[in-house]
mmCIF file of C-alpha atoms and ligand atoms in Angstrom:
data_model
loop_
_atom_site.group_PDB
_atom_site.id
_atom_site.type_symbol
_atom_site.label_atom_id
_atom_site.label_comp_id
_atom_site.label_asym_id
_atom_site.label_seq_id
_atom_site.Cartn_x
_atom_site.Cartn_y
_atom_site.Cartn_z
ATOM 1 C CA MET A 1 210.734 243.316 91.538
ATOM 2 C CA ILE A 2 212.185 241.209 94.397
ATOM 3 C CA GLU A 3 213.062 237.825 92.835
ATOM 4 C CA ASP A 4 216.306 237.467 92.022
ATOM 5 C CA THR A 5 217.086 238.050 95.865
ATOM 6 C CA MET A 6 214.557 235.849 96.981
ATOM 7 C CA ASP A 7 216.799 232.990 96.695
ATOM 8 C CA TYR A 8 219.637 233.436 99.178
ATOM 9 C CA LEU A 9 217.504 236.598 101.435
ATOM 10 C CA GLU A 10 217.532 234.759 105.212
ATOM 11 C CA PRO A 11 214.521 234.864 107.182
ATOM 12 C CA GLN A 12 214.365 236.664 110.301
ATOM 13 C CA SER A 13 214.052 234.052 112.871
ATOM 14 C CA ARG A 14 211.051 233.128 115.077
ATOM 15 C CA GLU A 15 213.843 234.514 118.200
ATOM 16 C CA LYS A 16 213.560 237.774 116.412
ATOM 17 C CA PHE A 17 209.502 237.798 115.954
ATOM 18 C CA GLU A 18 209.170 236.727 119.460
ATOM 19 C CA GLU A 19 211.152 239.854 120.599
ATOM 20 C CA LEU A 20 209.676 242.366 118.473
ATOM 21 C CA LEU A 21 206.587 241.376 119.433
ATOM 22 C CA ALA A 22 207.953 241.770 123.622
ATOM 23 C CA TYR A 23 209.261 244.941 122.723
ATOM 24 C CA ASN A 24 205.869 246.103 121.070
ATOM 25 C CA MET A 25 204.030 244.781 124.282
ATOM 26 C CA ARG A 26 206.302 247.036 126.511
ATOM 27 C CA HIS A 27 206.865 249.979 124.723
ATOM 28 C CA LYS A 28 204.075 249.935 122.193
ATOM 29 C CA LYS A 29 205.853 251.404 119.529
ATOM 30 C CA TRP A 30 203.524 249.898 116.617
ATOM 31 C CA VAL A 31 199.996 249.556 115.825
ATOM 32 C CA GLY A 32 200.313 247.584 112.766
ATOM 33 C CA LEU A 33 202.058 244.384 111.638
ATOM 34 C CA ILE A 34 202.987 243.533 107.869
ATOM 35 C CA LEU A 35 204.026 239.689 107.670
ATOM 36 C CA THR A 36 205.578 239.612 104.103
ATOM 37 C CA GLY A 37 208.341 237.672 102.326
ATOM 38 C CA SER A 38 208.792 235.694 98.831
ATOM 39 C CA GLU A 39 205.196 234.541 99.328
ATOM 40 C CA ILE A 40 204.054 234.238 103.022
ATOM 41 C CA THR A 41 200.615 232.508 102.824
ATOM 42 C CA LEU A 42 203.845 229.262 102.036
ATOM 43 C CA HIS A 43 205.280 229.905 105.872
ATOM 44 C CA ARG A 44 202.719 226.848 107.443
ATOM 45 C CA ASP A 45 202.749 228.796 111.018
ATOM 46 C CA LEU A 46 201.129 231.967 109.667
ATOM 47 C CA PRO A 47 197.801 231.401 111.296
ATOM 48 C CA GLU A 48 200.327 231.276 114.563
ATOM 49 C CA LEU A 49 202.010 234.284 113.981
ATOM 50 C CA ALA A 50 199.213 236.208 113.132
ATOM 51 C CA LYS A 51 197.251 235.554 116.540
ATOM 52 C CA ALA A 52 200.860 235.783 118.923
ATOM 53 C CA ALA A 53 200.492 239.680 117.146
ATOM 54 C CA LYS A 54 197.322 240.096 118.149
ATOM 55 C CA GLN A 55 197.674 238.326 121.434
ATOM 56 C CA SER A 56 200.894 241.151 121.874
ATOM 57 C CA GLY A 57 198.875 243.801 121.167
ATOM 58 C CA PHE A 58 199.373 244.355 117.947
ATOM 59 C CA LYS A 59 195.672 246.138 116.410
ATOM 60 C CA HIS A 60 196.115 245.410 112.893
ATOM 61 C CA VAL A 61 198.346 242.398 111.122
ATOM 62 C CA ARG A 62 198.666 242.840 107.321
ATOM 63 C CA ILE A 63 200.203 240.080 104.976
ATOM 64 C CA GLN A 64 201.382 241.275 101.527
ATOM 65 C CA SER A 65 200.446 238.218 98.923
ATOM 66 C CA HIS A 66 200.218 237.364 95.316
ATOM 67 C CA GLY A 67 196.871 236.376 96.705
ATOM 68 C CA MET A 68 196.393 233.142 95.173
ATOM 69 C CA HIS A 69 195.800 230.796 97.989
ATOM 70 C CA LEU A 70 193.562 233.450 99.374
ATOM 71 C CA GLY A 71 191.130 231.367 97.348
ATOM 72 C CA LYS A 72 190.731 228.641 99.467
ATOM 73 C CA GLU A 73 188.186 229.848 101.410
ATOM 74 C CA GLU A 74 189.058 227.717 104.291
ATOM 75 C CA TYR A 75 192.620 229.016 104.385
ATOM 76 C CA CYS A 76 190.655 232.477 104.142
ATOM 77 C CA THR A 77 188.815 232.185 106.880
ATOM 78 C CA LYS A 78 191.680 230.742 109.175
ATOM 79 C CA LEU A 79 193.938 233.957 108.525
ATOM 80 C CA ILE A 80 191.024 236.470 109.073
ATOM 81 C CA GLU A 81 190.302 234.435 112.672
ATOM 82 C CA SER A 82 193.863 233.845 113.134
ATOM 83 C CA GLY A 83 194.182 238.053 113.605
ATOM 84 C CA VAL A 84 194.875 239.113 109.621
ATOM 85 C CA ASP A 85 192.572 242.061 109.000
ATOM 86 C CA GLU A 86 194.573 243.804 106.061
ATOM 87 C CA PHE A 87 195.200 241.801 102.544
ATOM 88 C CA PHE A 88 197.790 243.273 100.533
ATOM 89 C CA ILE A 89 197.400 242.007 97.047
ATOM 90 C CA SER A 90 199.409 241.788 93.764
ATOM 91 C CA VAL A 91 197.643 242.752 90.863
ATOM 92 C CA ALA A 92 198.857 242.345 87.761
ATOM 93 C CA ALA A 93 196.647 243.194 85.482
ATOM 94 C CA ALA A 94 192.743 243.686 84.472
ATOM 95 C CA ASP A 95 192.164 239.955 82.979
ATOM 96 C CA ALA A 96 192.921 236.534 83.422
ATOM 97 C CA GLN A 97 195.148 236.353 80.183
ATOM 98 C CA SER A 98 197.588 239.428 80.981
ATOM 99 C CA HIS A 99 197.691 238.784 84.373
ATOM 100 C CA ASP A 100 198.812 234.739 83.799
ATOM 101 C CA GLU A 101 201.039 235.995 81.423
ATOM 102 C CA ILE A 102 202.792 238.258 83.657
ATOM 103 C CA THR A 103 202.843 236.078 86.395
ATOM 104 C CA GLN A 104 204.127 233.058 84.266
ATOM 105 C CA VAL A 105 201.090 231.001 86.240
ATOM 106 C CA GLN A 106 198.580 229.583 84.800
ATOM 107 C CA GLY A 107 195.231 230.408 86.596
ATOM 108 C CA SER A 108 196.703 232.785 88.774
ATOM 109 C CA PHE A 109 194.224 235.669 88.349
ATOM 110 C CA ASN A 110 190.924 234.082 89.376
ATOM 111 C CA LYS A 111 192.299 232.330 92.187
ATOM 112 C CA THR A 112 193.335 236.071 93.502
ATOM 113 C CA LEU A 113 190.387 237.577 92.529
ATOM 114 C CA GLN A 114 188.845 234.375 94.533
ATOM 115 C CA GLY A 115 190.475 235.345 97.444
ATOM 116 C CA MET A 116 189.708 238.679 97.152
ATOM 117 C CA LYS A 117 185.834 237.825 97.264
ATOM 118 C CA ASN A 118 186.863 235.866 99.853
ATOM 119 C CA ILE A 119 188.031 238.738 101.954
ATOM 120 C CA ASP A 120 185.337 240.944 100.814
ATOM 121 C CA ARG A 121 182.417 238.527 103.303
ATOM 122 C CA TRP A 122 183.979 239.660 105.946
ATOM 123 C CA LYS A 123 183.174 243.121 107.779
ATOM 124 C CA HIS A 124 186.615 243.934 109.479
ATOM 125 C CA ALA A 125 189.002 242.783 106.918
ATOM 126 C CA ILE A 126 189.953 245.572 104.216
ATOM 127 C CA SER A 127 191.937 244.918 101.017
ATOM 128 C CA ILE A 128 194.359 246.645 99.047
ATOM 129 C CA THR A 129 195.848 246.155 95.943
ATOM 130 C CA ASN A 130 199.263 246.799 94.311
ATOM 131 C CA THR A 131 200.182 246.708 90.656
ATOM 132 C CA VAL A 132 203.674 246.960 89.883
ATOM 133 C CA VAL A 133 203.735 249.281 86.384
ATOM 134 C CA THR A 134 205.921 247.908 84.128
ATOM 135 C CA LYS A 135 206.587 248.061 80.016
ATOM 136 C CA GLU A 136 204.162 245.167 80.155
ATOM 137 C CA SER A 137 201.367 246.536 82.397
ATOM 138 C CA TYR A 138 200.967 249.974 82.677
ATOM 139 C CA LYS A 139 198.012 250.495 79.569
ATOM 140 C CA GLN A 140 196.172 248.132 81.984
ATOM 141 C CA LEU A 141 196.164 250.146 85.381
ATOM 142 C CA PRO A 142 192.491 252.124 84.278
ATOM 143 C CA LEU A 143 191.241 248.530 83.453
ATOM 144 C CA VAL A 144 192.511 246.710 87.043
ATOM 145 C CA VAL A 145 190.418 249.429 88.432
ATOM 146 C CA ASP A 146 187.042 248.593 86.483
ATOM 147 C CA ALA A 147 187.616 245.052 86.892
ATOM 148 C CA LEU A 148 187.718 245.446 91.043
ATOM 149 C CA ALA A 149 185.194 247.762 91.337
ATOM 150 C CA HIS A 150 182.463 245.627 92.814
ATOM 151 C CA LEU A 151 184.909 244.343 95.288
ATOM 152 C CA LYS A 152 183.620 246.398 98.753
ATOM 153 C CA ASN A 153 186.503 245.712 101.116
ATOM 154 C CA LEU A 154 189.015 247.462 98.542
ATOM 155 C CA VAL A 155 189.537 250.556 100.519
ATOM 156 C CA GLN A 156 193.491 251.410 98.463
ATOM 157 C CA MET A 157 194.762 250.534 95.202
ATOM 158 C CA GLU A 158 198.641 251.037 94.949
ATOM 159 C CA PHE A 159 200.759 251.530 92.106
ATOM 160 C CA TRP A 160 204.288 250.896 91.912
ATOM 161 C CA PHE A 161 206.516 252.388 89.270
ATOM 162 C CA TYR A 162 208.817 249.289 88.397
ATOM 163 C CA TRP A 163 212.168 249.262 89.826
ATOM 164 C CA PRO A 164 214.892 246.259 88.858
ATOM 165 C CA MET A 165 217.316 246.102 91.833
ATOM 166 C CA SER A 166 220.004 246.715 89.434
ATOM 167 C CA GLY A 167 221.291 249.631 87.647
ATOM 168 C CA LYS A 168 220.346 248.277 84.443
ATOM 169 C CA ASP A 169 216.885 247.253 82.844
ATOM 170 C CA ASP A 170 217.674 243.583 82.314
ATOM 171 C CA LYS A 171 214.263 242.427 82.397
ATOM 172 C CA SER A 172 213.123 245.280 80.102
ATOM 173 C CA LEU A 173 210.143 246.144 81.665
ATOM 174 C CA LEU A 174 210.906 249.957 81.721
ATOM 175 C CA ALA A 175 208.654 252.383 79.997
ATOM 176 C CA PRO A 176 208.897 256.055 79.364
ATOM 177 C CA HIS A 177 207.370 258.131 82.031
ATOM 178 C CA LEU A 178 205.571 260.449 79.623
ATOM 179 C CA GLU A 179 204.155 257.346 77.967
ATOM 180 C CA MET A 180 202.566 255.738 81.444
ATOM 181 C CA LEU A 181 201.411 258.444 82.844
ATOM 182 C CA PRO A 182 197.835 258.762 80.777
ATOM 183 C CA TYR A 183 197.567 255.513 81.687
ATOM 184 C CA LEU A 184 198.248 256.212 85.199
ATOM 185 C CA LYS A 185 196.167 259.383 85.578
ATOM 186 C CA GLU A 186 192.661 257.835 84.475
ATOM 187 C CA ALA A 187 193.396 255.034 87.183
ATOM 188 C CA VAL A 188 193.361 256.991 89.568
ATOM 189 C CA ARG A 189 191.146 259.296 88.405
ATOM 190 C CA LYS A 190 188.738 255.844 88.309
ATOM 191 C CA ALA A 191 189.876 254.613 91.913
ATOM 192 C CA GLN A 192 189.217 257.679 93.614
ATOM 193 C CA SER A 193 185.352 258.338 91.821
ATOM 194 C CA LEU A 194 185.208 254.758 93.385
ATOM 195 C CA GLY A 195 185.745 256.519 96.887
ATOM 196 C CA ARG A 196 189.060 254.165 97.143
ATOM 197 C CA ARG A 197 192.599 255.735 98.064
ATOM 198 C CA VAL A 198 195.289 256.063 96.276
ATOM 199 C CA GLU A 199 199.263 255.798 96.196
ATOM 200 C CA ILE A 200 202.007 255.827 93.658
ATOM 201 C CA LYS A 201 205.415 255.062 94.438
ATOM 202 C CA ASN A 202 208.529 255.782 92.718
ATOM 203 C CA PHE A 203 207.214 258.303 89.514
ATOM 204 C CA PRO A 204 208.530 261.537 89.214
ATOM 205 C CA GLN A 205 206.459 263.999 91.347
ATOM 206 C CA CYS A 206 206.343 267.026 89.194
ATOM 207 C CA LEU A 207 205.066 264.775 86.954
ATOM 208 C CA LEU A 208 201.738 264.054 88.623
ATOM 209 C CA GLY A 209 200.420 267.027 88.670
ATOM 210 C CA GLU A 210 196.997 267.351 90.402
ATOM 211 C CA TYR A 211 197.775 263.893 92.203
ATOM 212 C CA LYS A 212 201.251 265.010 93.185
ATOM 213 C CA ASN A 213 199.933 264.258 96.627
ATOM 214 C CA LEU A 214 199.104 260.508 95.810
ATOM 215 C CA LEU A 215 203.160 259.673 95.391
ATOM 216 C CA VAL A 216 204.293 258.019 99.295
ATOM 217 C CA ASN A 217 207.801 256.901 98.895
ATOM 218 C CA GLY A 218 207.873 256.355 101.971
ATOM 219 C CA GLN A 219 208.065 252.477 103.379
ATOM 220 C CA PRO A 220 207.058 251.224 107.046
ATOM 221 C CA GLN A 221 210.161 249.658 109.111
ATOM 222 C CA LEU A 222 211.376 246.570 107.497
ATOM 223 C CA PHE A 223 213.529 244.160 109.834
ATOM 224 C CA ILE A 224 214.843 242.053 106.635
ATOM 225 C CA ASP A 225 218.559 240.460 105.918
ATOM 226 C CA PRO A 226 220.706 242.977 105.593
ATOM 227 C CA ILE A 227 221.912 242.175 102.289
ATOM 228 C CA PHE A 228 218.374 243.300 100.943
ATOM 229 C CA TRP A 229 219.754 247.223 101.062
ATOM 230 C CA ARG A 230 222.865 245.896 99.725
ATOM 231 C CA GLU A 231 220.921 244.821 96.677
ATOM 232 C CA PHE A 232 218.452 247.892 96.620
ATOM 233 C CA GLU A 233 221.199 250.834 97.081
ATOM 234 C CA LYS A 234 221.880 249.102 93.144
ATOM 235 C CA ASN A 235 218.901 250.840 92.377
ATOM 236 C CA GLY A 236 220.863 254.275 92.430
ATOM 237 C CA PHE A 237 217.260 256.423 92.988
ATOM 238 C CA TYR A 238 217.779 259.934 93.677
ATOM 239 C CA GLN A 239 219.106 260.969 90.519
ATOM 240 C CA CYS A 240 217.933 264.027 89.136
ATOM 241 C CA LYS A 241 219.653 266.797 86.780
ATOM 242 C CA HIS A 242 217.216 269.139 88.860
ATOM 243 C CA ARG A 243 217.863 267.702 92.519
ATOM 244 C CA ASP A 244 219.610 271.391 93.680
ATOM 245 C CA LYS A 245 217.008 273.117 92.616
ATOM 246 C CA CYS A 246 214.069 270.994 93.641
ATOM 247 C CA GLU A 247 212.618 271.151 97.264
ATOM 248 C CA SER A 248 210.388 267.973 96.988
ATOM 249 C CA ASN A 249 210.983 265.827 100.254
ATOM 250 C CA GLU A 250 209.298 262.729 98.956
ATOM 251 C CA CYS A 251 210.533 262.469 95.387
ATOM 252 C CA LEU A 252 213.053 259.424 94.602
ATOM 253 C CA GLY A 253 213.633 260.918 91.142
ATOM 254 C CA LEU A 254 215.208 259.053 88.552
ATOM 255 C CA ASN A 255 216.826 255.791 88.868
ATOM 256 C CA SER A 256 220.234 253.883 87.488
ATOM 257 C CA ALA A 257 218.370 251.865 85.285
ATOM 258 C CA TYR A 258 215.554 254.488 84.204
ATOM 259 C CA ILE A 259 218.488 256.662 83.260
ATOM 260 C CA GLU A 260 220.279 254.306 81.174
ATOM 261 C CA ARG A 261 217.340 253.540 79.073
ATOM 262 C CA TYR A 262 215.645 256.700 78.534
ATOM 263 C CA GLY A 263 217.756 259.596 79.601
ATOM 264 C CA TRP A 264 217.695 262.340 82.318
ATOM 265 C CA GLU A 265 214.684 263.888 80.969
ATOM 266 C CA GLU A 266 215.215 267.121 82.563
ATOM 267 C CA GLU A 267 213.257 268.987 79.764
ATOM 268 C CA ILE A 268 210.140 267.281 81.185
ATOM 269 C CA LEU A 269 211.154 267.302 84.837
ATOM 270 C CA ILE A 270 210.137 270.048 86.691
ATOM 271 C CA PRO A 271 212.054 271.370 89.999
ATOM 272 C CA GLN A 272 209.730 271.707 93.002
ATOM 273 C CA SER A 273 208.791 274.928 95.469
ATOM 274 C CA ASN A 274 207.594 273.862 98.584
ATOM 275 C CA SER A 275 206.225 277.409 99.255
HETATM 276 S S1 SF4 B 1 212.424 268.077 89.410
HETATM 277 FE FE1 SF4 B 1 213.684 265.772 89.599
HETATM 278 S S2 SF4 B 1 213.737 265.689 92.218
HETATM 279 FE FE2 SF4 B 1 211.976 267.397 91.672
HETATM 280 S S3 SF4 B 1 210.320 266.173 91.343
HETATM 281 FE FE3 SF4 B 1 210.826 266.184 89.082
HETATM 282 S S4 SF4 B 1 211.821 264.623 89.559
HETATM 283 FE FE4 SF4 B 1 211.613 264.739 91.255
#
């Protein structure tokens, strides 16, 4: 979703990073730190950054990654020994062919899966998956849960409905909500039956029925190049014909690209009441 911004966003400086650690050491504001970026495992100082975060008092250090480099056991071990204990891994689909087609990287699925198996060898490390839901992946959602059922350290599965960082669906990746919904619900049911937590992002809350409490659109406090927010605004979230009547505090409504492609869907959306 952010691939078009990755070429020009400025990374946070080492000085800012040190300031943040010093701030948290004094004020104990956060218990966890998430290191992310275009692909954080390409950062040669990642083990050192994780170690510094742990030493400054962060209880948990998470990385967000495509997980491919974790397939090298030595590297995975190095990260865990440096203090990374939470791995948020992108899994695009349920099998090598589908996943590799989406990532456009041959062999990526097997490397990512091997990475998750490497994490599984550790007692104190957890993994969380995110599957971005697009026209190319939504039919795979229940199969993704099946494919990862054997991983014991996988504690949470997330499903984020694609947002294009644009007012238009330029890459033609959006699919209609009602078409995706049965696959999403089946995936949630399966994941929960395995004892996993589930979070859903950017889906109309009123369509989720018994799973409406799984919608979590909040994000951790983000330290990022301010230009990111200019790009993020282009999504045009919080649009809904029922916004005035709806009391949902969590729903992002529809975004501009979705409305342009599929309309307002006011006949299927139902304003929520908190009472
Ligand atoms: S009615 Fe609109 S704002 Fe309310 S939950 Fe549904 S999509 Fe979200």
